[in-house]
PDB file of C-alpha atoms and ligand atoms in Angstrom:
ATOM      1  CA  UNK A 213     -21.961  19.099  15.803  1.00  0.00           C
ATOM      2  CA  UNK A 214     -19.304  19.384  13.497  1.00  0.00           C
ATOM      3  CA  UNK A 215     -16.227  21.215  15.330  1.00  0.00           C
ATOM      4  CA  UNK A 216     -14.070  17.810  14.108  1.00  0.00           C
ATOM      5  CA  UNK A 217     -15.073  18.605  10.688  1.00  0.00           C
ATOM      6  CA  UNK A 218     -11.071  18.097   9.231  1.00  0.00           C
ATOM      7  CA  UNK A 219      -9.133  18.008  12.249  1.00  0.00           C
ATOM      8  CA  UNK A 220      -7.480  14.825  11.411  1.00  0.00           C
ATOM      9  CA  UNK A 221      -7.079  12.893   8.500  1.00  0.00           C
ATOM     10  CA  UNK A 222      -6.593   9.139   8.148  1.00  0.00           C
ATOM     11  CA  UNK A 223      -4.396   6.998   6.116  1.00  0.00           C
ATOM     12  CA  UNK A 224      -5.579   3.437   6.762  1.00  0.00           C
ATOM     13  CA  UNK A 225      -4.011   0.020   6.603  1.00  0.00           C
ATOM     14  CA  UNK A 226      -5.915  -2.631   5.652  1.00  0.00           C
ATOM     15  CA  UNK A 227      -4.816  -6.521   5.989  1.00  0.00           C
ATOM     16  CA  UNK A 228      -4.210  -6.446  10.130  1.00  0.00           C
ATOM     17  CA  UNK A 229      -5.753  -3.382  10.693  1.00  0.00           C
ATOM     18  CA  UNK A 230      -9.324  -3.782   9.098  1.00  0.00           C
ATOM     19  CA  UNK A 231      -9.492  -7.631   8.026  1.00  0.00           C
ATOM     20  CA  UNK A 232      -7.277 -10.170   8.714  1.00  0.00           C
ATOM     21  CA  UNK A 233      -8.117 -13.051   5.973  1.00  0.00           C
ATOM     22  CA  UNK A 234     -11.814 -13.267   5.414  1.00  0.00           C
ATOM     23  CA  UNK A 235     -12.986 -12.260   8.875  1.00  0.00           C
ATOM     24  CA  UNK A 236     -12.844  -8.278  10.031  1.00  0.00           C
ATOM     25  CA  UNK A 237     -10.644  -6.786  12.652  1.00  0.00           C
ATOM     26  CA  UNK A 238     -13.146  -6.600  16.039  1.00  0.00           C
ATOM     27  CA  UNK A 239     -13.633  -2.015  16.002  1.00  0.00           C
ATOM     28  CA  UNK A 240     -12.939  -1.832  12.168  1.00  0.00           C
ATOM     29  CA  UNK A 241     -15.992  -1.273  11.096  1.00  0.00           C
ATOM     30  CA  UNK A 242     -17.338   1.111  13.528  1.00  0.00           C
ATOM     31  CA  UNK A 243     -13.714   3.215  13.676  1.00  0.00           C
ATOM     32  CA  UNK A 244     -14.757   3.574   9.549  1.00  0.00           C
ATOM     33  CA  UNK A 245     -18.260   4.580  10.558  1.00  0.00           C
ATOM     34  CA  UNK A 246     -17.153   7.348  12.931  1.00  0.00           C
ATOM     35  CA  UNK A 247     -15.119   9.074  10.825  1.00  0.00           C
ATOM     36  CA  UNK A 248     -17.637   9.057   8.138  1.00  0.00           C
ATOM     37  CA  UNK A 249     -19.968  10.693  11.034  1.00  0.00           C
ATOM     38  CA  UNK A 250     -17.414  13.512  11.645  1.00  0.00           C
ATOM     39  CA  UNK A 251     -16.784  14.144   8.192  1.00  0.00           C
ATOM     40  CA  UNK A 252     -13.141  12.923   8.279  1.00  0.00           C
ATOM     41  CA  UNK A 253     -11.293  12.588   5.181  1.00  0.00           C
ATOM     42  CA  UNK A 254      -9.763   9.035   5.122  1.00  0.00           C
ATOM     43  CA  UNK A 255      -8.613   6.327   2.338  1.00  0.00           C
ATOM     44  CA  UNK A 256      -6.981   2.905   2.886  1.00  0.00           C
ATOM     45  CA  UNK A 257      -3.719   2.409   1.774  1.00  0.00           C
ATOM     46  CA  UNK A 258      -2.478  -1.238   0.684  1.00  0.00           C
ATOM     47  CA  UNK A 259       0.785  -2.403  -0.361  1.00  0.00           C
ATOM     48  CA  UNK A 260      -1.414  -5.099  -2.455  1.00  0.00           C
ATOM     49  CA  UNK A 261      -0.310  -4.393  -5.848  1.00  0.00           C
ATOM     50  CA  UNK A 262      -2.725  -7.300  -7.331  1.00  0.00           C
ATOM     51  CA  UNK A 263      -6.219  -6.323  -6.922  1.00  0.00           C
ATOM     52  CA  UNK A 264      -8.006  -2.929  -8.994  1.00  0.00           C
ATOM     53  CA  UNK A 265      -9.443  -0.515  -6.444  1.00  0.00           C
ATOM     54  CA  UNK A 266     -12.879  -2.202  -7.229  1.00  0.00           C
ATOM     55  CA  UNK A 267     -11.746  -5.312  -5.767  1.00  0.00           C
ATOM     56  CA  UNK A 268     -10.735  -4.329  -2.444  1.00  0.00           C
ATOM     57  CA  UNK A 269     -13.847  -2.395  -2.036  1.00  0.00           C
ATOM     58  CA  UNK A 270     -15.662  -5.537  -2.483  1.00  0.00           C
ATOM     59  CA  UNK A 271     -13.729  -7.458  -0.147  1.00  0.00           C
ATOM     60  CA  UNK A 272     -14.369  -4.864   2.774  1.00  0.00           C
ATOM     61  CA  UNK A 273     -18.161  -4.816   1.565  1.00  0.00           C
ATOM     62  CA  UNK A 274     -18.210  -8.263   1.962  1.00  0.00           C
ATOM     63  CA  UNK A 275     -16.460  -7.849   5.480  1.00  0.00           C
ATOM     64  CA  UNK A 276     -19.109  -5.656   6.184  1.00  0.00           C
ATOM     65  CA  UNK A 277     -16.652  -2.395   5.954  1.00  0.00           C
ATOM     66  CA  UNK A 278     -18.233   0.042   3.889  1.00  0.00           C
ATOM     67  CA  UNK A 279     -15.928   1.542   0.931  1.00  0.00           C
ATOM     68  CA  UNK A 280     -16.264   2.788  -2.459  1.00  0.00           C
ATOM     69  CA  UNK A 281     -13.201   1.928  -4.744  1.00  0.00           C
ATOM     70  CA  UNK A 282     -12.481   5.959  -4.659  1.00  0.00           C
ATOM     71  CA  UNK A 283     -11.499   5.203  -0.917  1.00  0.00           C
ATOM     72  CA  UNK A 284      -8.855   2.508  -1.737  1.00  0.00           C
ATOM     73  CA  UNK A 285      -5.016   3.916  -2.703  1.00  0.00           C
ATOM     74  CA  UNK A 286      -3.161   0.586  -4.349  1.00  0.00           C
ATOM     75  CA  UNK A 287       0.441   0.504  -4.594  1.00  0.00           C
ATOM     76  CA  UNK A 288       0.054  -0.370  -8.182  1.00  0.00           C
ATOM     77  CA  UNK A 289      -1.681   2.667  -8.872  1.00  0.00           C
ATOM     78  CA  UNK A 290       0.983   4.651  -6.787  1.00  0.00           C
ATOM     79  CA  UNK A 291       3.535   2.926  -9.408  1.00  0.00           C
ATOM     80  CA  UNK A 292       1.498   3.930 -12.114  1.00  0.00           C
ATOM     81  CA  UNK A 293       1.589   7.741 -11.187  1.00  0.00           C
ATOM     82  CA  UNK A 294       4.887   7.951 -10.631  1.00  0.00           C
ATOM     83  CA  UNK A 295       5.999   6.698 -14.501  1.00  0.00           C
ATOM     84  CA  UNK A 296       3.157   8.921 -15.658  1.00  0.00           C
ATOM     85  CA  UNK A 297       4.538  11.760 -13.838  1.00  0.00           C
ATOM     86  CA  UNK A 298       8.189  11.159 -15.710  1.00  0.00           C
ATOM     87  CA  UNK A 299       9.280  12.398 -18.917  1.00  0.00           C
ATOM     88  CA  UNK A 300      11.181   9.759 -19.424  1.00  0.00           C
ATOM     89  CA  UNK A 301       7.967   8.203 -21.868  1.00  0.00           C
ATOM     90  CA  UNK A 302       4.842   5.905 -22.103  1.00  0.00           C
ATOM     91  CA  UNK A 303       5.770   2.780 -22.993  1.00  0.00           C
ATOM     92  CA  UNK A 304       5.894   0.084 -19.853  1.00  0.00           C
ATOM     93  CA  UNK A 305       6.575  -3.710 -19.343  1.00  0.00           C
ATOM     94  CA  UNK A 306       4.629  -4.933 -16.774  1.00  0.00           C
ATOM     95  CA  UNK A 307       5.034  -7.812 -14.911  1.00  0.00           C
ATOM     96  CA  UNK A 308       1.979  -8.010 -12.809  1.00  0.00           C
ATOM     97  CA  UNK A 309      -1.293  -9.075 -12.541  1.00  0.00           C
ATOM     98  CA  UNK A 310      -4.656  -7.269 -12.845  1.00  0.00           C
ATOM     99  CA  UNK A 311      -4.599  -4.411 -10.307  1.00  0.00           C
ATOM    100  CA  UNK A 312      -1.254  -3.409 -11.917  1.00  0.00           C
ATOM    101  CA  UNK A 313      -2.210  -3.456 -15.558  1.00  0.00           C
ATOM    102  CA  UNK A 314      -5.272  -1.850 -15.254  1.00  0.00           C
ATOM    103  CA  UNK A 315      -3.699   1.116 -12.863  1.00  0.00           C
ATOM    104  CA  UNK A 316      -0.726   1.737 -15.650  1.00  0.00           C
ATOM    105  CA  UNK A 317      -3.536   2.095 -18.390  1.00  0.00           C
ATOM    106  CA  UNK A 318      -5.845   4.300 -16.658  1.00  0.00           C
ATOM    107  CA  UNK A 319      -2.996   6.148 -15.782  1.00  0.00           C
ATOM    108  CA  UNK A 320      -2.585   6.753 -19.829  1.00  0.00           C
ATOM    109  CA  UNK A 321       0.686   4.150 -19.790  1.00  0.00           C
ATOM    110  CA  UNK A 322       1.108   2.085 -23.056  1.00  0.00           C
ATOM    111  CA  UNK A 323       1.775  -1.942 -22.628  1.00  0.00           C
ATOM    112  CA  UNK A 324       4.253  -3.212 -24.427  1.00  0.00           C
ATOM    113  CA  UNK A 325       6.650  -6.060 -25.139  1.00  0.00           C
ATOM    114  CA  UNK A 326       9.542  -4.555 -26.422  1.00  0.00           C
ATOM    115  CA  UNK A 327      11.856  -1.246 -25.806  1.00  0.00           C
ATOM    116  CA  UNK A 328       9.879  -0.101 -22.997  1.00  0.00           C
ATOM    117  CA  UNK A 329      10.568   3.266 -20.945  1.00  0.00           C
ATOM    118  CA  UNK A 330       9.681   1.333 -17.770  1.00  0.00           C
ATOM    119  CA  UNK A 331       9.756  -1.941 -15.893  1.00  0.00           C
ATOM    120  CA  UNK A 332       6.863  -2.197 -13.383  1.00  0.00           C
ATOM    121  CA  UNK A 333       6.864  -5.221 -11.574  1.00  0.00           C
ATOM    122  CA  UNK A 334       4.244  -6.126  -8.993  1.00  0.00           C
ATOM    123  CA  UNK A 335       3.328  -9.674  -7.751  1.00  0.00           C
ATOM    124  CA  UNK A 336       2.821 -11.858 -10.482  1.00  0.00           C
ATOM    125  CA  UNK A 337       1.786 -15.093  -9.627  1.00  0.00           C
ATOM    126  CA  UNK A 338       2.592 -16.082 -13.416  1.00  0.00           C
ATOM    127  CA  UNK A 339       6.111 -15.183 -13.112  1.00  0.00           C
ATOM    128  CA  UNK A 340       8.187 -17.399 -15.518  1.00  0.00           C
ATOM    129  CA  UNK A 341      11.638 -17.164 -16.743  1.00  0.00           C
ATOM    130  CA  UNK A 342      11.026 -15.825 -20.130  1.00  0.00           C
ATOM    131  CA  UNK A 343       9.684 -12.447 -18.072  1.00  0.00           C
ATOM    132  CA  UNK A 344      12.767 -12.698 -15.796  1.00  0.00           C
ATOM    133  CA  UNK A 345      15.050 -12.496 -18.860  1.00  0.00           C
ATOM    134  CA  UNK A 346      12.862  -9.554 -20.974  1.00  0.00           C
ATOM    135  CA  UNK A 347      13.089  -7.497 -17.450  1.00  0.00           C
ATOM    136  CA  UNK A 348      16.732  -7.909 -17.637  1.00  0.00           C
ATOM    137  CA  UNK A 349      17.521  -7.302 -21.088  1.00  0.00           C
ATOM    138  CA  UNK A 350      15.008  -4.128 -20.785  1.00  0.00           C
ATOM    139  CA  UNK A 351      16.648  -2.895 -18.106  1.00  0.00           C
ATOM    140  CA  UNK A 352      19.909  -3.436 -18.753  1.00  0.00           C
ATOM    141  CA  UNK A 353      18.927  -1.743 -22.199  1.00  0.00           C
ATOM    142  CA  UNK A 354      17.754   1.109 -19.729  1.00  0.00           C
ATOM    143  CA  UNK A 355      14.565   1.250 -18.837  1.00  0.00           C
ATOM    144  CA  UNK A 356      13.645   2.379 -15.618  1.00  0.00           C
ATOM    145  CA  UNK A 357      12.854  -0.612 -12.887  1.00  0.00           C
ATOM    146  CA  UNK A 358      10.333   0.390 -11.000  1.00  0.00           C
ATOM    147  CA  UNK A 359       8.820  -1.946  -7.882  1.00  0.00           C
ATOM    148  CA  UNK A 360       5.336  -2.040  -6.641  1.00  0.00           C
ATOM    149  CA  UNK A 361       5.979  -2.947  -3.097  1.00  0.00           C
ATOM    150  CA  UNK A 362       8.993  -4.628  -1.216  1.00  0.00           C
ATOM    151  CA  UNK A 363       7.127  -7.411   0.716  1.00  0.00           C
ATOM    152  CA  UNK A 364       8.758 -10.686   0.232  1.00  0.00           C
ATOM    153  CA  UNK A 365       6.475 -12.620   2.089  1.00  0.00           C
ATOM    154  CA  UNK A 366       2.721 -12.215   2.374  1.00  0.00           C
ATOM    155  CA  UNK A 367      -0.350 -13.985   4.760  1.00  0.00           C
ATOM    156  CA  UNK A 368      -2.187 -16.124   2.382  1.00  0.00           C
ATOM    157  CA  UNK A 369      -4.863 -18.638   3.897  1.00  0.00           C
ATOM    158  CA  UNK A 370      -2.921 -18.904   7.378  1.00  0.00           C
ATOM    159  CA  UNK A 371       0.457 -19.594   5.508  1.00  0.00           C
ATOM    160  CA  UNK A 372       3.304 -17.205   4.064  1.00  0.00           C
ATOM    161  CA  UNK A 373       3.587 -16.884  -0.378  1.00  0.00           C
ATOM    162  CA  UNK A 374       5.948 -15.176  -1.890  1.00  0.00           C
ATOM    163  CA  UNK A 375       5.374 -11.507  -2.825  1.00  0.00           C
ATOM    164  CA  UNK A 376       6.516  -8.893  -4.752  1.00  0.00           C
ATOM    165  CA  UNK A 377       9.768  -8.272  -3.252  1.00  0.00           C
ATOM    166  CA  UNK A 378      10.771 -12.157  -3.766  1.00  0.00           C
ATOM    167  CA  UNK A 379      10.353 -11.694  -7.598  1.00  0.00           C
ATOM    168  CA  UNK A 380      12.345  -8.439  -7.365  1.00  0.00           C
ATOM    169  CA  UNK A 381      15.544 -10.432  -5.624  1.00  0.00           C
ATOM    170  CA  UNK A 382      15.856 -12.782  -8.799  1.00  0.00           C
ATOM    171  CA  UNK A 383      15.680  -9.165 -10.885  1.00  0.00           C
ATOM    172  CA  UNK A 384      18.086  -7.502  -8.681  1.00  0.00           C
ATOM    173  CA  UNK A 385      20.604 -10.465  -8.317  1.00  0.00           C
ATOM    174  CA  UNK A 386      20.702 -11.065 -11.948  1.00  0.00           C
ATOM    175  CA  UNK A 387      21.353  -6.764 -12.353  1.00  0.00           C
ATOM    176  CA  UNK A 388      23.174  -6.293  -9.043  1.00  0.00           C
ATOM    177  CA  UNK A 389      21.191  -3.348  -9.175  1.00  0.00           C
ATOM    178  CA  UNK A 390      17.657  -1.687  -7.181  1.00  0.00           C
ATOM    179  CA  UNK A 391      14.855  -0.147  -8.269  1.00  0.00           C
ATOM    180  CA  UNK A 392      12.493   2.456  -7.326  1.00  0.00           C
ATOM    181  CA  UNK A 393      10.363   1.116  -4.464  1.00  0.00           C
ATOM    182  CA  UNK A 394       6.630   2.624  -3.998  1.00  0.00           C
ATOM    183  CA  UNK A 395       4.788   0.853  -1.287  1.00  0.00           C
ATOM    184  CA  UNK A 396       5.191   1.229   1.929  1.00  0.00           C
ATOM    185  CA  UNK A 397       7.878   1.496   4.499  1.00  0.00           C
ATOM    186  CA  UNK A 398       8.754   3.775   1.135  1.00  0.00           C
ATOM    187  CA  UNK A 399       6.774   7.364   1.253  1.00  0.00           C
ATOM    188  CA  UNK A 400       6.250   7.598  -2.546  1.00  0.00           C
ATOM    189  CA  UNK A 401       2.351   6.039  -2.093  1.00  0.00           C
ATOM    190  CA  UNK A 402       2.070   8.124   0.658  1.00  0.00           C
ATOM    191  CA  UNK A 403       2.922  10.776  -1.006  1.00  0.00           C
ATOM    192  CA  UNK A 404       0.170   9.598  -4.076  1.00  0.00           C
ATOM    193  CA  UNK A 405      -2.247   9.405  -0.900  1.00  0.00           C
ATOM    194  CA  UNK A 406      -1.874  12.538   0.354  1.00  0.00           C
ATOM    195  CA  UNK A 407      -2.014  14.216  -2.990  1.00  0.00           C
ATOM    196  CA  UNK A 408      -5.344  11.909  -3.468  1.00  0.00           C
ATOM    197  CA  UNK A 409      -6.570  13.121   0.056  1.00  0.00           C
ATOM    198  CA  UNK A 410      -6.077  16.695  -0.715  1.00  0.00           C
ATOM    199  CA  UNK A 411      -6.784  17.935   2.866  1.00  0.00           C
ATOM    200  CA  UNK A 412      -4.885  20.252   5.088  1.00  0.00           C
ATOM    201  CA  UNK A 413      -5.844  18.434   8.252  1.00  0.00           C
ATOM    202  CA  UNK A 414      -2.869  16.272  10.578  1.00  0.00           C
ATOM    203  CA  UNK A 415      -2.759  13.106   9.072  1.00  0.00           C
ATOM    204  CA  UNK A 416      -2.387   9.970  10.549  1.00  0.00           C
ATOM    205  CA  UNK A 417      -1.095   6.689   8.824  1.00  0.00           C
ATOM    206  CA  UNK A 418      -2.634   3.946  10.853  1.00  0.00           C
ATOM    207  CA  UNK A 419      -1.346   0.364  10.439  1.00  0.00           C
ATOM    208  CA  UNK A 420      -0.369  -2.814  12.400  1.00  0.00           C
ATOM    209  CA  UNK A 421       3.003  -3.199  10.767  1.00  0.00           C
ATOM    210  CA  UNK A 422       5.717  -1.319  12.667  1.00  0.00           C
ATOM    211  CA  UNK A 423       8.574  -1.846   9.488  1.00  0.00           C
ATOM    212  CA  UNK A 424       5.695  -1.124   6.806  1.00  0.00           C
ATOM    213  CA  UNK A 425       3.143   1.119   8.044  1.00  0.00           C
ATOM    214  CA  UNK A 426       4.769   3.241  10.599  1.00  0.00           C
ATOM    215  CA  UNK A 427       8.194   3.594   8.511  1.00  0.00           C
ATOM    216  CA  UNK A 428       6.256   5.197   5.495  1.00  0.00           C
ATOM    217  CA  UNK A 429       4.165   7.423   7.920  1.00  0.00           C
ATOM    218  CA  UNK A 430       7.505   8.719   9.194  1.00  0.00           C
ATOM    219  CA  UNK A 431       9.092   8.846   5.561  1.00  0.00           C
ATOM    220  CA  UNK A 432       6.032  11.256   4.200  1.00  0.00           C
ATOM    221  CA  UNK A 433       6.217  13.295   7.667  1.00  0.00           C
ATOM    222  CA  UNK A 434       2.846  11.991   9.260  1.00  0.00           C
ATOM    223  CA  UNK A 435       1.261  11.280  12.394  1.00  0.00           C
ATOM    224  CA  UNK A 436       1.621   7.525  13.371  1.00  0.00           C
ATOM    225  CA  UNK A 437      -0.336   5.258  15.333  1.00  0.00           C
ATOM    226  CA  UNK A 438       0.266   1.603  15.934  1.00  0.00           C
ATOM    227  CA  UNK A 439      -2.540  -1.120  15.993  1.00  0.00           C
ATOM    228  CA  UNK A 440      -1.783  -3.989  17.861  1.00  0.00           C
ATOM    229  CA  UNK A 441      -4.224  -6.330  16.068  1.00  0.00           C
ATOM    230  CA  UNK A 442      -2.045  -7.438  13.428  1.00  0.00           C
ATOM    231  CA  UNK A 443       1.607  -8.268  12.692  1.00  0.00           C
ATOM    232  CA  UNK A 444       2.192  -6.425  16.144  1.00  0.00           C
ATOM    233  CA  UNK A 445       0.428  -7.397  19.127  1.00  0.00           C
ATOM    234  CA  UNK A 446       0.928  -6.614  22.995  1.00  0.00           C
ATOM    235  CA  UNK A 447       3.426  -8.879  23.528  1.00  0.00           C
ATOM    236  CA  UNK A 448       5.803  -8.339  20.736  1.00  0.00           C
ATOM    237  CA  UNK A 449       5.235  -4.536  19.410  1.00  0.00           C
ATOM    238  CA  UNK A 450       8.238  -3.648  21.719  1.00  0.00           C
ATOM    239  CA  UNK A 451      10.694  -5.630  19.729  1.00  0.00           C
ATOM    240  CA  UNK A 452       9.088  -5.258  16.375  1.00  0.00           C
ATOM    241  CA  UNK A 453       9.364  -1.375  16.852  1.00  0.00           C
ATOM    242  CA  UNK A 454      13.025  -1.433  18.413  1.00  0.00           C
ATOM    243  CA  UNK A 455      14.403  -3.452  15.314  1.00  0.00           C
ATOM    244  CA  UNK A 456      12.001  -1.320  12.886  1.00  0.00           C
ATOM    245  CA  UNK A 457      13.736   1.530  14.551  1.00  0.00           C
ATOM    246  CA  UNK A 458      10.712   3.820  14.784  1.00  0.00           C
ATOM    247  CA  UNK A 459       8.872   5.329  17.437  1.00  0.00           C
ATOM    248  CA  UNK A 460       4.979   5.667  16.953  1.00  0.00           C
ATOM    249  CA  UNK A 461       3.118   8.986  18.165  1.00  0.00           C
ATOM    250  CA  UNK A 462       0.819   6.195  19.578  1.00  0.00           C
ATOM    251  CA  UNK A 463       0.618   2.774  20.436  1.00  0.00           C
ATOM    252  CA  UNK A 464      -3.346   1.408  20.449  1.00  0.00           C
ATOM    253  CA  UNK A 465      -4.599  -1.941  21.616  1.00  0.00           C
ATOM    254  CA  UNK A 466      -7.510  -1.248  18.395  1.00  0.00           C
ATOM    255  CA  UNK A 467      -9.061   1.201  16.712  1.00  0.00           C
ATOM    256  CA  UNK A 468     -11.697   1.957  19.492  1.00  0.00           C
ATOM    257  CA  UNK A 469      -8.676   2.866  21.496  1.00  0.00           C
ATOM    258  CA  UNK A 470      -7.169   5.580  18.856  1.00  0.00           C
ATOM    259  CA  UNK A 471     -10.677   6.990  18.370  1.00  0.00           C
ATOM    260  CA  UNK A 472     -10.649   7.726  22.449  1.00  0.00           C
ATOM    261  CA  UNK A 473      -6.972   9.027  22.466  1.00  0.00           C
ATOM    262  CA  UNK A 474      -7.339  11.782  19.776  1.00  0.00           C
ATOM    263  CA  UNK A 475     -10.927  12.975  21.334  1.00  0.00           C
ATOM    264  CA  UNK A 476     -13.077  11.594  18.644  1.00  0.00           C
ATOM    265  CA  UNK A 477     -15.070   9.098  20.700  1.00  0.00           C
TER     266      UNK A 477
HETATM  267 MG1   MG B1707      -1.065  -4.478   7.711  1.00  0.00          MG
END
């Protein structure tokens, strides 16, 4: 029976819609297996701009989420494509850890210290001063600033760290100027997805994050469903979606729930 074979596609969320910490979101699992079944073309997306591909893949193994780093769509590797895709050149300062570096040289972008083409900055949990004032000079000199992912906060062991976006407001007050944002609520690494998924069916972006997840599905002209098992829940997704100003094509208690509603389950 395969008359579902493509009729969706899935762009999945993962921290509050798969895992939350170390322990999986109750459905996740199964709502992977299922579209597996039916032959549905899926990755996760993550705003994470820290770990390779590899790395997430591990952590849902270990979750007991099947994936195969080919399934996983980083922001950092997003960033990386779009200053590949520029004729502006090759040659990138990077602040960022692992997941970043590694995306910008597979993505045939040169590392360098000095009069680079591009600022990438990601979360760098080595962030100094000396790599606040080479991002300013090199920018200022005019390089292109280019962000990972806006978060400013992030979930980290039941407390909130500073992320990406936190780094980017000492860049941005020292410039007075912004950069090119990626992740998500942006659409450029849903765009990168979609290009990744290469698949005519309707695709869904599928996330727990009214602001993040639903904004970008919206921005790149998807389908959108909400998850209540994350940074919304039933008793506040009203609010979080009237000040996020969207409107979701569907609101679902958990993933068991959006598997019923589009006649998959
Ligand atoms: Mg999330």
């Amino acid at each position: 029976m395969n008359l579902t074979e493509h009729r969706y596609a899935f762009l999945i969320d993962l921290d509050g819609t798969m895992y939350a910490g170390h322990s999986t979101i109750p459905h996740a699992a199964a709502f992977v297996g299922t579209i597996r079944e039916l032959s549905l073309p899926f990755l996760f997306v993550t705003n994470n701009s820290s770990r390779t591909p590899e790395a997430v893949a591990e952590h849902l193994r270990h979750m007991g989420i099947a994936a195969d780093a080919d399934e996983i769509v980083t922001s950092s590797q997003a960033a990386a494509r779009y200053v590949a895709g520029s004729e502006r050149g090759r040659r990138v300062y990077a602040i960022g850890e692992e997941g970043l570096k590694t995306a910008l040289r597979e993505a045939g972008m040169e590392l360098v210290e000095d009069r680079p083409d591009f600022v990438v900055q990601g979360i760098d949990r080595e962030f100094s001063y000396r790599k606040l004032e080479a991002a300013v000079q090199f920018i200022s000199e005019g390089a292109e600033y280019v962000l990972t992912n806006p978060d400013r906060l992030l979930p980290a062991d039941g407390r909130l760290v500073p992320g990406a976006g936190a780094i980017s407001a000492a860049i941005q007050g020292a410039l007075q100027m912004k950069p090119a944002v990626i992740g998500k609520p942006f659409s450029p690494i849903m765009e990168y997805a979609l290009e990744r998924l290469g698949t005519a069916a309707e695709v869904w972006a599928v996330g727990d994050n009214p602001a993040t997840d639903i904004g970008a599905g919206k921005a790149a002209g998807l389908r959108t469903a909400l998850l209540l098992t994350g940074i919304a829940t039933p008793d506040n997704f009203e609010d979080l979606l009237a000040r996020a100003e969207v409107v979701p094509d569907l609101v679902c208690a958990n993933l068991a729930e959006l598997l019923v509603r589009l006649g998959l389950r």
